[in-house]
PDB file of C-alpha atoms and ligand atoms in Angstrom:
ATOM      1  CA  MET A  57     112.028 155.326  80.387  1.00  0.00           C
ATOM      2  CA  THR A  58     109.721 155.041  77.360  1.00  0.00           C
ATOM      3  CA  ILE A  59     111.112 156.517  74.150  1.00  0.00           C
ATOM      4  CA  LYS A  60     108.297 158.742  72.891  1.00  0.00           C
ATOM      5  CA  PHE A  61     109.954 160.955  70.283  1.00  0.00           C
ATOM      6  CA  GLY A  62     112.319 159.836  67.518  1.00  0.00           C
ATOM      7  CA  LEU A  63     114.074 162.287  65.214  1.00  0.00           C
ATOM      8  CA  ILE A  64     115.440 161.044  61.885  1.00  0.00           C
ATOM      9  CA  GLY A  65     117.913 163.647  60.606  1.00  0.00           C
ATOM     10  CA  GLY A  66     119.564 165.830  63.229  1.00  0.00           C
ATOM     11  CA  GLY A  67     120.349 168.816  60.998  1.00  0.00           C
ATOM     12  CA  VAL A  68     119.232 172.456  61.091  1.00  0.00           C
ATOM     13  CA  MET A  69     115.455 171.972  61.348  1.00  0.00           C
ATOM     14  CA  GLY A  70     115.612 168.763  63.354  1.00  0.00           C
ATOM     15  CA  GLU A  71     117.748 170.469  65.979  1.00  0.00           C
ATOM     16  CA  ALA A  72     115.579 173.615  65.954  1.00  0.00           C
ATOM     17  CA  LEU A  73     112.520 171.542  66.872  1.00  0.00           C
ATOM     18  CA  LEU A  74     114.387 169.272  69.266  1.00  0.00           C
ATOM     19  CA  SER A  75     115.942 172.134  71.220  1.00  0.00           C
ATOM     20  CA  ARG A  76     112.570 173.794  71.862  1.00  0.00           C
ATOM     21  CA  LEU A  77     110.701 170.584  72.657  1.00  0.00           C
ATOM     22  CA  ILE A  78     113.286 169.691  75.297  1.00  0.00           C
ATOM     23  CA  ALA A  79     113.601 173.242  76.666  1.00  0.00           C
ATOM     24  CA  LEU A  80     109.815 173.467  77.092  1.00  0.00           C
ATOM     25  CA  GLY A  81     109.543 169.989  78.571  1.00  0.00           C
ATOM     26  CA  THR A  82     107.233 168.703  75.826  1.00  0.00           C
ATOM     27  CA  TYR A  83     109.585 165.695  75.835  1.00  0.00           C
ATOM     28  CA  GLN A  84     112.244 164.826  78.414  1.00  0.00           C
ATOM     29  CA  SER A  85     115.750 164.119  77.056  1.00  0.00           C
ATOM     30  CA  SER A  86     115.357 160.527  78.216  1.00  0.00           C
ATOM     31  CA  GLU A  87     112.252 160.125  76.027  1.00  0.00           C
ATOM     32  CA  VAL A  88     114.078 161.075  72.800  1.00  0.00           C
ATOM     33  CA  ILE A  89     116.216 159.199  70.281  1.00  0.00           C
ATOM     34  CA  VAL A  90     117.955 160.820  67.293  1.00  0.00           C
ATOM     35  CA  SER A  91     119.192 159.018  64.206  1.00  0.00           C
ATOM     36  CA  GLU A  92     121.877 160.724  62.124  1.00  0.00           C
ATOM     37  CA  PRO A  93     124.724 159.388  59.953  1.00  0.00           C
ATOM     38  CA  LEU A  94     127.241 162.143  60.786  1.00  0.00           C
ATOM     39  CA  SER A  95     129.156 161.213  63.919  1.00  0.00           C
ATOM     40  CA  SER A  96     130.117 164.838  64.581  1.00  0.00           C
ATOM     41  CA  ARG A  97     126.415 165.794  64.665  1.00  0.00           C
ATOM     42  CA  LEU A  98     125.510 162.795  66.797  1.00  0.00           C
ATOM     43  CA  ASP A  99     128.197 163.628  69.359  1.00  0.00           C
ATOM     44  CA  PHE A 100     127.077 167.243  69.442  1.00  0.00           C
ATOM     45  CA  LEU A 101     123.362 166.400  69.855  1.00  0.00           C
ATOM     46  CA  LYS A 102     124.070 163.853  72.556  1.00  0.00           C
ATOM     47  CA  GLN A 103     126.264 166.263  74.469  1.00  0.00           C
ATOM     48  CA  GLN A 104     123.980 169.275  74.018  1.00  0.00           C
ATOM     49  CA  TYR A 105     120.585 167.642  74.683  1.00  0.00           C
ATOM     50  CA  ASP A 106     121.483 164.423  76.539  1.00  0.00           C
ATOM     51  CA  VAL A 107     119.354 162.337  74.131  1.00  0.00           C
ATOM     52  CA  ALA A 108     119.918 158.770  72.944  1.00  0.00           C
ATOM     53  CA  VAL A 109     121.585 158.652  69.526  1.00  0.00           C
ATOM     54  CA  THR A 110     122.047 156.075  66.785  1.00  0.00           C
ATOM     55  CA  THR A 111     123.159 155.825  63.178  1.00  0.00           C
ATOM     56  CA  ASP A 112     120.509 153.190  62.526  1.00  0.00           C
ATOM     57  CA  ASN A 113     117.110 154.595  61.484  1.00  0.00           C
ATOM     58  CA  SER A 114     115.426 151.249  62.110  1.00  0.00           C
ATOM     59  CA  GLU A 115     116.238 151.601  65.828  1.00  0.00           C
ATOM     60  CA  VAL A 116     114.103 154.725  65.917  1.00  0.00           C
ATOM     61  CA  PHE A 117     111.154 152.915  64.368  1.00  0.00           C
ATOM     62  CA  THR A 118     111.423 149.941  66.648  1.00  0.00           C
ATOM     63  CA  GLN A 119     111.841 151.951  69.882  1.00  0.00           C
ATOM     64  CA  VAL A 120     109.585 154.974  69.507  1.00  0.00           C
ATOM     65  CA  LYS A 121     106.087 154.846  70.983  1.00  0.00           C
ATOM     66  CA  GLU A 122     104.597 158.204  70.021  1.00  0.00           C
ATOM     67  CA  VAL A 123     106.168 160.242  67.183  1.00  0.00           C
ATOM     68  CA  VAL A 124     108.757 159.615  64.493  1.00  0.00           C
ATOM     69  CA  PHE A 125     109.813 163.004  63.151  1.00  0.00           C
ATOM     70  CA  LEU A 126     111.363 162.953  59.666  1.00  0.00           C
ATOM     71  CA  ALA A 127     113.782 165.843  59.064  1.00  0.00           C
ATOM     72  CA  VAL A 128     116.077 164.614  56.300  1.00  0.00           C
ATOM     73  CA  LYS A 129     116.482 166.215  52.890  1.00  0.00           C
ATOM     74  CA  PRO A 130     113.744 165.207  50.423  1.00  0.00           C
ATOM     75  CA  GLN A 131     116.448 163.650  48.217  1.00  0.00           C
ATOM     76  CA  VAL A 132     117.187 161.091  50.975  1.00  0.00           C
ATOM     77  CA  PHE A 133     113.558 160.052  51.396  1.00  0.00           C
ATOM     78  CA  SER A 134     113.497 157.170  48.916  1.00  0.00           C
ATOM     79  CA  ALA A 135     116.564 155.582  50.575  1.00  0.00           C
ATOM     80  CA  ILE A 136     114.856 155.778  53.970  1.00  0.00           C
ATOM     81  CA  ALA A 137     111.621 154.373  52.558  1.00  0.00           C
ATOM     82  CA  GLN A 138     113.608 151.383  51.256  1.00  0.00           C
ATOM     83  CA  GLU A 139     115.277 150.836  54.636  1.00  0.00           C
ATOM     84  CA  LEU A 140     111.866 150.781  56.285  1.00  0.00           C
ATOM     85  CA  ALA A 141     110.412 148.277  53.900  1.00  0.00           C
ATOM     86  CA  SER A 142     112.299 145.594  55.830  1.00  0.00           C
ATOM     87  CA  ILE A 143     110.964 146.607  59.259  1.00  0.00           C
ATOM     88  CA  ASP A 144     107.691 145.285  60.556  1.00  0.00           C
ATOM     89  CA  ILE A 145     106.439 148.559  62.004  1.00  0.00           C
ATOM     90  CA  LEU A 146     102.811 147.557  61.751  1.00  0.00           C
ATOM     91  CA  ASN A 147     103.210 144.676  64.141  1.00  0.00           C
ATOM     92  CA  LYS A 148     104.414 146.961  66.886  1.00  0.00           C
ATOM     93  CA  GLU A 149     102.194 147.314  69.913  1.00  0.00           C
ATOM     94  CA  HIS A 150     101.824 151.053  69.311  1.00  0.00           C
ATOM     95  CA  SER A 151     102.018 152.465  65.794  1.00  0.00           C
ATOM     96  CA  PRO A 152     103.863 155.784  65.976  1.00  0.00           C
ATOM     97  CA  LEU A 153     102.624 158.950  64.326  1.00  0.00           C
ATOM     98  CA  ILE A 154     104.946 159.923  61.458  1.00  0.00           C
ATOM     99  CA  ILE A 155     105.487 163.664  61.049  1.00  0.00           C
ATOM    100  CA  SER A 156     107.343 164.726  57.912  1.00  0.00           C
ATOM    101  CA  ILE A 157     108.718 168.217  57.294  1.00  0.00           C
ATOM    102  CA  LEU A 158     110.255 167.248  53.934  1.00  0.00           C
ATOM    103  CA  ALA A 159     109.732 169.924  51.312  1.00  0.00           C
ATOM    104  CA  GLY A 160     107.629 168.695  48.433  1.00  0.00           C
ATOM    105  CA  VAL A 161     107.169 165.064  49.499  1.00  0.00           C
ATOM    106  CA  PRO A 162     103.396 164.441  49.358  1.00  0.00           C
ATOM    107  CA  LEU A 163     101.243 162.431  51.767  1.00  0.00           C
ATOM    108  CA  SER A 164     100.699 159.847  49.012  1.00  0.00           C
ATOM    109  CA  GLN A 165     104.468 159.062  48.940  1.00  0.00           C
ATOM    110  CA  LEU A 166     104.734 159.096  52.722  1.00  0.00           C
ATOM    111  CA  GLU A 167     101.734 156.794  53.136  1.00  0.00           C
ATOM    112  CA  ALA A 168     103.104 154.435  50.486  1.00  0.00           C
ATOM    113  CA  ALA A 169     106.323 154.154  52.511  1.00  0.00           C
ATOM    114  CA  PHE A 170     104.659 153.943  55.941  1.00  0.00           C
ATOM    115  CA  VAL A 171     101.836 151.613  55.007  1.00  0.00           C
ATOM    116  CA  GLN A 172      98.689 152.246  57.091  1.00  0.00           C
ATOM    117  CA  LEU A 173     100.531 154.421  59.593  1.00  0.00           C
ATOM    118  CA  PRO A 174      99.185 157.818  60.628  1.00  0.00           C
ATOM    119  CA  VAL A 175     101.145 160.525  58.779  1.00  0.00           C
ATOM    120  CA  ILE A 176     101.094 164.301  59.132  1.00  0.00           C
ATOM    121  CA  ARG A 177     102.889 166.491  56.609  1.00  0.00           C
ATOM    122  CA  ALA A 178     104.156 169.766  58.010  1.00  0.00           C
ATOM    123  CA  MET A 179     106.143 172.786  56.868  1.00  0.00           C
ATOM    124  CA  PRO A 180     107.779 174.752  59.711  1.00  0.00           C
ATOM    125  CA  ASN A 181     110.418 177.475  59.340  1.00  0.00           C
ATOM    126  CA  THR A 182     113.719 178.339  61.015  1.00  0.00           C
ATOM    127  CA  PRO A 183     112.365 181.001  63.426  1.00  0.00           C
ATOM    128  CA  ALA A 184     111.052 177.891  65.211  1.00  0.00           C
ATOM    129  CA  THR A 185     114.509 177.878  66.850  1.00  0.00           C
ATOM    130  CA  VAL A 186     113.472 180.881  68.951  1.00  0.00           C
ATOM    131  CA  GLY A 187     109.803 179.946  69.303  1.00  0.00           C
ATOM    132  CA  ALA A 188     108.726 182.425  66.597  1.00  0.00           C
ATOM    133  CA  GLY A 189     108.126 179.978  63.763  1.00  0.00           C
ATOM    134  CA  ILE A 190     105.014 179.266  61.778  1.00  0.00           C
ATOM    135  CA  THR A 191     104.086 175.763  60.689  1.00  0.00           C
ATOM    136  CA  ALA A 192     101.430 174.615  58.261  1.00  0.00           C
ATOM    137  CA  ILE A 193     100.151 171.084  58.747  1.00  0.00           C
ATOM    138  CA  CYS A 194      97.919 168.689  56.846  1.00  0.00           C
ATOM    139  CA  SER A 195      96.844 165.231  57.962  1.00  0.00           C
ATOM    140  CA  GLY A 196      96.909 161.903  56.173  1.00  0.00           C
ATOM    141  CA  ALA A 197      94.154 159.326  55.874  1.00  0.00           C
ATOM    142  CA  TYR A 198      95.040 157.242  58.946  1.00  0.00           C
ATOM    143  CA  THR A 199      95.244 160.050  61.497  1.00  0.00           C
ATOM    144  CA  ASN A 200      92.772 160.652  64.325  1.00  0.00           C
ATOM    145  CA  ALA A 201      92.083 163.475  66.786  1.00  0.00           C
ATOM    146  CA  LYS A 202      94.860 162.311  69.136  1.00  0.00           C
ATOM    147  CA  HIS A 203      97.481 162.458  66.340  1.00  0.00           C
ATOM    148  CA  HIS A 204      96.237 165.849  65.403  1.00  0.00           C
ATOM    149  CA  GLN A 205      96.570 167.045  68.989  1.00  0.00           C
ATOM    150  CA  ILE A 206     100.148 165.696  69.212  1.00  0.00           C
ATOM    151  CA  ALA A 207     101.173 167.566  66.042  1.00  0.00           C
ATOM    152  CA  GLN A 208      99.510 170.757  67.285  1.00  0.00           C
ATOM    153  CA  GLN A 209     101.353 170.438  70.604  1.00  0.00           C
ATOM    154  CA  ILE A 210     104.735 169.870  68.928  1.00  0.00           C
ATOM    155  CA  PHE A 211     104.460 172.749  66.505  1.00  0.00           C
ATOM    156  CA  SER A 212     102.840 175.190  68.919  1.00  0.00           C
ATOM    157  CA  ALA A 213     105.962 174.716  71.054  1.00  0.00           C
ATOM    158  CA  VAL A 214     107.890 176.479  68.276  1.00  0.00           C
ATOM    159  CA  GLY A 215     105.427 179.150  67.124  1.00  0.00           C
ATOM    160  CA  GLU A 216     102.098 179.523  65.350  1.00  0.00           C
ATOM    161  CA  VAL A 217     100.302 176.666  63.595  1.00  0.00           C
ATOM    162  CA  VAL A 218      97.918 176.812  60.627  1.00  0.00           C
ATOM    163  CA  GLU A 219      96.089 173.990  58.925  1.00  0.00           C
ATOM    164  CA  VAL A 220      95.906 173.893  55.144  1.00  0.00           C
ATOM    165  CA  SER A 221      94.780 171.420  52.530  1.00  0.00           C
ATOM    166  CA  GLU A 222      97.637 169.444  51.046  1.00  0.00           C
ATOM    167  CA  GLY A 223      97.327 171.222  47.701  1.00  0.00           C
ATOM    168  CA  LEU A 224      98.613 174.387  49.390  1.00  0.00           C
ATOM    169  CA  MET A 225     101.694 172.891  51.067  1.00  0.00           C
ATOM    170  CA  ASP A 226     104.083 173.762  48.219  1.00  0.00           C
ATOM    171  CA  ALA A 227     102.913 177.383  48.304  1.00  0.00           C
ATOM    172  CA  VAL A 228     103.450 177.432  52.081  1.00  0.00           C
ATOM    173  CA  THR A 229     106.972 176.115  51.469  1.00  0.00           C
ATOM    174  CA  GLY A 230     107.634 178.878  48.922  1.00  0.00           C
ATOM    175  CA  LEU A 231     106.381 181.583  51.289  1.00  0.00           C
ATOM    176  CA  SER A 232     106.985 180.846  54.995  1.00  0.00           C
ATOM    177  CA  GLY A 233     109.276 177.789  54.673  1.00  0.00           C
ATOM    178  CA  SER A 234     111.794 179.606  52.475  1.00  0.00           C
ATOM    179  CA  GLY A 235     110.779 183.126  53.587  1.00  0.00           C
ATOM    180  CA  PRO A 236     113.309 183.528  56.427  1.00  0.00           C
ATOM    181  CA  ALA A 237     116.078 183.483  53.788  1.00  0.00           C
ATOM    182  CA  TYR A 238     114.390 186.281  51.814  1.00  0.00           C
ATOM    183  CA  VAL A 239     114.012 188.361  54.968  1.00  0.00           C
ATOM    184  CA  ALA A 240     117.661 187.702  55.906  1.00  0.00           C
ATOM    185  CA  LEU A 241     118.680 189.011  52.459  1.00  0.00           C
ATOM    186  CA  LEU A 242     116.519 192.076  53.064  1.00  0.00           C
ATOM    187  CA  VAL A 243     118.205 192.789  56.414  1.00  0.00           C
ATOM    188  CA  GLU A 244     121.662 192.319  54.902  1.00  0.00           C
ATOM    189  CA  ALA A 245     120.894 194.534  51.910  1.00  0.00           C
ATOM    190  CA  LEU A 246     119.377 197.307  54.058  1.00  0.00           C
ATOM    191  CA  ALA A 247     122.510 197.310  56.185  1.00  0.00           C
ATOM    192  CA  ASP A 248     124.675 197.439  53.049  1.00  0.00           C
ATOM    193  CA  GLY A 249     122.632 200.426  51.895  1.00  0.00           C
ATOM    194  CA  GLY A 250     123.318 202.116  55.218  1.00  0.00           C
ATOM    195  CA  VAL A 251     127.048 201.417  54.904  1.00  0.00           C
ATOM    196  CA  SER A 252     126.945 202.764  51.361  1.00  0.00           C
ATOM    197  CA  ALA A 253     125.354 205.936  52.750  1.00  0.00           C
ATOM    198  CA  GLY A 254     128.203 206.275  55.284  1.00  0.00           C
ATOM    199  CA  LEU A 255     127.036 204.438  58.418  1.00  0.00           C
ATOM    200  CA  PRO A 256     129.497 202.296  60.400  1.00  0.00           C
ATOM    201  CA  ARG A 257     128.778 198.571  59.799  1.00  0.00           C
ATOM    202  CA  ALA A 258     127.719 197.703  63.358  1.00  0.00           C
ATOM    203  CA  ILE A 259     125.262 200.585  63.560  1.00  0.00           C
ATOM    204  CA  ALA A 260     123.916 199.814  60.050  1.00  0.00           C
ATOM    205  CA  ASN A 261     123.332 196.141  61.018  1.00  0.00           C
ATOM    206  CA  GLN A 262     121.526 197.149  64.215  1.00  0.00           C
ATOM    207  CA  LEU A 263     119.345 199.720  62.431  1.00  0.00           C
ATOM    208  CA  ALA A 264     118.427 197.280  59.643  1.00  0.00           C
ATOM    209  CA  LEU A 265     117.576 194.389  61.960  1.00  0.00           C
ATOM    210  CA  GLN A 266     115.537 196.418  64.438  1.00  0.00           C
ATOM    211  CA  THR A 267     113.660 198.116  61.580  1.00  0.00           C
ATOM    212  CA  VAL A 268     112.548 194.743  60.200  1.00  0.00           C
ATOM    213  CA  LEU A 269     111.765 193.339  63.662  1.00  0.00           C
ATOM    214  CA  GLY A 270     109.899 196.472  64.769  1.00  0.00           C
ATOM    215  CA  THR A 271     107.889 196.722  61.567  1.00  0.00           C
ATOM    216  CA  ALA A 272     106.857 193.064  61.812  1.00  0.00           C
ATOM    217  CA  LYS A 273     105.872 193.593  65.469  1.00  0.00           C
ATOM    218  CA  LEU A 274     103.877 196.717  64.649  1.00  0.00           C
ATOM    219  CA  LEU A 275     101.977 194.992  61.833  1.00  0.00           C
ATOM    220  CA  HIS A 276     101.434 191.917  63.992  1.00  0.00           C
ATOM    221  CA  GLU A 277     100.188 193.741  67.085  1.00  0.00           C
ATOM    222  CA  THR A 278      98.016 196.386  65.404  1.00  0.00           C
ATOM    223  CA  LYS A 279      96.792 194.149  62.535  1.00  0.00           C
ATOM    224  CA  MET A 280      97.330 197.226  60.339  1.00  0.00           C
ATOM    225  CA  HIS A 281      97.361 196.544  56.595  1.00  0.00           C
ATOM    226  CA  PRO A 282     100.947 196.828  55.249  1.00  0.00           C
ATOM    227  CA  ALA A 283      99.786 199.413  52.671  1.00  0.00           C
ATOM    228  CA  GLU A 284      98.463 201.629  55.476  1.00  0.00           C
ATOM    229  CA  LEU A 285     101.765 201.468  57.347  1.00  0.00           C
ATOM    230  CA  LYS A 286     103.589 202.333  54.118  1.00  0.00           C
ATOM    231  CA  ASP A 287     101.312 205.357  53.660  1.00  0.00           C
ATOM    232  CA  ARG A 288     101.926 206.492  57.258  1.00  0.00           C
ATOM    233  CA  VAL A 289     105.693 206.484  56.755  1.00  0.00           C
ATOM    234  CA  THR A 290     105.555 208.205  53.383  1.00  0.00           C
ATOM    235  CA  SER A 291     105.472 212.031  53.659  1.00  0.00           C
ATOM    236  CA  PRO A 292     104.520 213.971  50.517  1.00  0.00           C
ATOM    237  CA  GLY A 293     107.687 214.942  48.685  1.00  0.00           C
ATOM    238  CA  GLY A 294     109.709 213.272  51.460  1.00  0.00           C
ATOM    239  CA  THR A 295     112.477 210.711  51.775  1.00  0.00           C
ATOM    240  CA  THR A 296     110.441 207.494  51.847  1.00  0.00           C
ATOM    241  CA  ILE A 297     108.670 208.052  48.529  1.00  0.00           C
ATOM    242  CA  ALA A 298     112.075 208.681  46.946  1.00  0.00           C
ATOM    243  CA  GLY A 299     113.212 205.297  48.268  1.00  0.00           C
ATOM    244  CA  ILE A 300     109.987 203.521  47.253  1.00  0.00           C
ATOM    245  CA  ALA A 301     110.232 204.919  43.708  1.00  0.00           C
ATOM    246  CA  LYS A 302     113.678 203.287  43.417  1.00  0.00           C
ATOM    247  CA  LEU A 303     112.362 199.978  44.805  1.00  0.00           C
ATOM    248  CA  GLU A 304     109.521 199.988  42.257  1.00  0.00           C
ATOM    249  CA  GLN A 305     111.966 200.823  39.459  1.00  0.00           C
ATOM    250  CA  ALA A 306     114.093 197.832  40.476  1.00  0.00           C
ATOM    251  CA  GLY A 307     111.065 195.508  40.590  1.00  0.00           C
ATOM    252  CA  PHE A 308     111.258 194.861  44.349  1.00  0.00           C
ATOM    253  CA  ARG A 309     107.681 193.643  44.781  1.00  0.00           C
ATOM    254  CA  SER A 310     107.725 191.671  41.584  1.00  0.00           C
ATOM    255  CA  ALA A 311     111.017 190.050  42.637  1.00  0.00           C
ATOM    256  CA  LEU A 312     109.452 188.822  45.893  1.00  0.00           C
ATOM    257  CA  ILE A 313     106.346 187.527  44.117  1.00  0.00           C
ATOM    258  CA  GLU A 314     108.531 185.665  41.615  1.00  0.00           C
ATOM    259  CA  ALA A 315     110.719 184.298  44.418  1.00  0.00           C
ATOM    260  CA  VAL A 316     107.721 182.751  46.212  1.00  0.00           C
ATOM    261  CA  LYS A 317     106.438 181.321  42.908  1.00  0.00           C
ATOM    262  CA  ALA A 318     109.847 179.848  41.990  1.00  0.00           C
ATOM    263  CA  ALA A 319     110.255 178.260  45.447  1.00  0.00           C
ATOM    264  CA  THR A 320     106.710 176.844  45.213  1.00  0.00           C
ATOM    265  CA  GLU A 321     107.526 175.305  41.827  1.00  0.00           C
ATOM    266  CA  ARG A 322     110.775 173.845  43.200  1.00  0.00           C
ATOM    267  CA  SER A 323     108.835 172.289  46.073  1.00  0.00           C
ATOM    268  CA  GLN A 324     106.465 170.723  43.528  1.00  0.00           C
ATOM    269  CA  GLU A 325     109.462 169.327  41.600  1.00  0.00           C
ATOM    270  CA  LEU A 326     110.997 167.811  44.758  1.00  0.00           C
ATOM    271  CA  GLY A 327     107.858 165.713  45.235  1.00  0.00           C
ATOM    272  CA  LYS A 328     108.053 164.149  41.755  1.00  0.00           C
TER     273      LYS A 328
HETATM  274  N1  NAI B 355     116.081 174.501  56.696  1.00  0.00           N
HETATM  275  C1  NAI B 355     114.855 174.994  56.683  1.00  0.00           C
HETATM  276  O1  NAI B 355     114.638 176.214  56.829  1.00  0.00           O
HETATM  277  C2  NAI B 355     113.681 174.102  56.507  1.00  0.00           C
HETATM  278  C3  NAI B 355     113.823 172.788  56.108  1.00  0.00           C
HETATM  279  N2  NAI B 355     112.718 171.990  55.941  1.00  0.00           N
HETATM  280  C4  NAI B 355     112.875 170.597  55.537  1.00  0.00           C
HETATM  281  O2  NAI B 355     113.550 169.956  56.589  1.00  0.00           O
HETATM  282  C5  NAI B 355     114.344 168.890  56.059  1.00  0.00           C
HETATM  283  C6  NAI B 355     115.747 168.997  56.634  1.00  0.00           C
HETATM  284  O3  NAI B 355     116.307 170.229  56.232  1.00  0.00           O
HETATM  285  P1  NAI B 355     117.559 170.845  56.999  1.00  0.00           P
HETATM  286  O4  NAI B 355     117.424 170.579  58.448  1.00  0.00           O
HETATM  287  O5  NAI B 355     117.702 172.215  56.507  1.00  0.00           O
HETATM  288  O6  NAI B 355     118.717 169.929  56.390  1.00  0.00           O
HETATM  289  P2  NAI B 355     120.079 169.482  57.060  1.00  0.00           P
HETATM  290  O7  NAI B 355     120.968 169.024  55.948  1.00  0.00           O
HETATM  291  O8  NAI B 355     120.584 170.529  57.997  1.00  0.00           O
HETATM  292  O9  NAI B 355     119.640 168.213  57.946  1.00  0.00           O
HETATM  293  C7  NAI B 355     119.401 166.957  57.413  1.00  0.00           C
HETATM  294  C8  NAI B 355     120.134 165.940  58.300  1.00  0.00           C
HETATM  295  O10 NAI B 355     119.800 164.624  57.854  1.00  0.00           O
HETATM  296  C9  NAI B 355     120.971 163.834  57.982  1.00  0.00           C
HETATM  297  N3  NAI B 355     120.827 162.650  57.122  1.00  0.00           N
HETATM  298  C10 NAI B 355     121.279 162.485  55.848  1.00  0.00           C
HETATM  299  N4  NAI B 355     120.971 161.235  55.416  1.00  0.00           N
HETATM  300  C11 NAI B 355     120.302 160.614  56.432  1.00  0.00           C
HETATM  301  C12 NAI B 355     119.733 159.328  56.588  1.00  0.00           C
HETATM  302  N5  NAI B 355     119.766 158.422  55.611  1.00  0.00           N
HETATM  303  N6  NAI B 355     119.140 159.025  57.756  1.00  0.00           N
HETATM  304  C13 NAI B 355     119.099 159.928  58.766  1.00  0.00           C
HETATM  305  N7  NAI B 355     119.604 161.177  58.673  1.00  0.00           N
HETATM  306  C14 NAI B 355     120.204 161.514  57.522  1.00  0.00           C
HETATM  307  C15 NAI B 355     122.088 164.746  57.567  1.00  0.00           C
HETATM  308  O11 NAI B 355     123.353 164.288  58.004  1.00  0.00           O
HETATM  309  C16 NAI B 355     121.662 166.063  58.217  1.00  0.00           C
HETATM  310  O12 NAI B 355     122.205 166.220  59.501  1.00  0.00           O
HETATM  311  C17 NAI B 355     114.304 169.017  54.552  1.00  0.00           C
HETATM  312  O13 NAI B 355     113.466 168.015  54.037  1.00  0.00           O
HETATM  313  C18 NAI B 355     113.738 170.391  54.295  1.00  0.00           C
HETATM  314  O14 NAI B 355     112.921 170.395  53.141  1.00  0.00           O
HETATM  315  C19 NAI B 355     111.460 172.421  56.234  1.00  0.00           C
HETATM  316  C20 NAI B 355     111.267 173.705  56.660  1.00  0.00           C
HETATM  317  C21 NAI B 355     112.343 174.668  56.771  1.00  0.00           C
HETATM  318  O1  LIG B 356     115.286 175.231  50.895  1.00  0.00           O
HETATM  319  C1  LIG B 356     114.617 174.219  51.191  1.00  0.00           C
HETATM  320  O2  LIG B 356     114.433 173.332  50.329  1.00  0.00           O
HETATM  321  C2  LIG B 356     114.015 174.059  52.563  1.00  0.00           C
HETATM  322  C3  LIG B 356     112.528 173.948  52.521  1.00  0.00           C
HETATM  323  C4  LIG B 356     112.012 175.216  53.126  1.00  0.00           C
HETATM  324  C5  LIG B 356     113.200 175.887  53.622  1.00  0.00           C
HETATM  325  N1  LIG B 356     114.287 175.234  53.339  1.00  0.00           N
END
């Protein structure tokens, strides 16, 4: 069987993508190879997804025919680039498409490491695990329509896809890449508020989670502006405006704006 898809880095995001691609049949298990230094992860991925595994990244580059998917930490990128310098990828019969989801690492660095190979930089997020992710992609200089279609197919298997210019990728990282963590904090804090107000923990968790999920669904399906929904919930002299006044006092909106800006700046730093 031809190996079409190679994953370098079988951690949180690598597995999130892999699990969906196999479940949806985008790639068969027998068409996939994963490279990962941790033997515990390798054993788990092999057992869970029945894919070929290796600790040698060069095996992925020499075997894969279609896509090499880079999902290591940005801090590991220069070591991998050095490893690759010794492999003659260009003389392969088929040059694979390289897809990188590394925060901050720009196309210029990727293309310097994968000389003349087609590269697509992408930023997915963890809801990809359940098919509810959103991924922004931007294409490098050596890509064509076929590469573009492959990337679209991979990321639409795990949620929505948007295309942005590369200059916006760090901002995407600060908003939707990191955003699931902000929303998780919100759910946790809402539940804590409920517990503080006397609710049992399990009920508070359920109320908090379904409130966030339901609100997102309502906004998504009706396309209502968030300010309009806020106004609809807020009765004059009622409970919600009392809560909102406290949020404003504590700088809730400003805190979120600053969080996205700080994460964007960190993404920019990671690419230097
Ligand atoms: N976690 C997230 O929500 C998101 C992460 N990303 C990006 O995805 C990348 C991976 O992040 P996570 O999956 O969260 O990290 P992770 O730490 O869970 O996974 C990285 C994996 O790479 C492996 N690894 C380390 N050195 C390696 C090497 N030399 N060769 C091959 N594999 C190696 C590690 O053992 C680990 O299993 C990062 O670049 C991050 O910026 C992008 C979007 C969202
Ligand atoms: O925290 C990080 O650096 C990665 C990138 C986006 C989400 N997690």
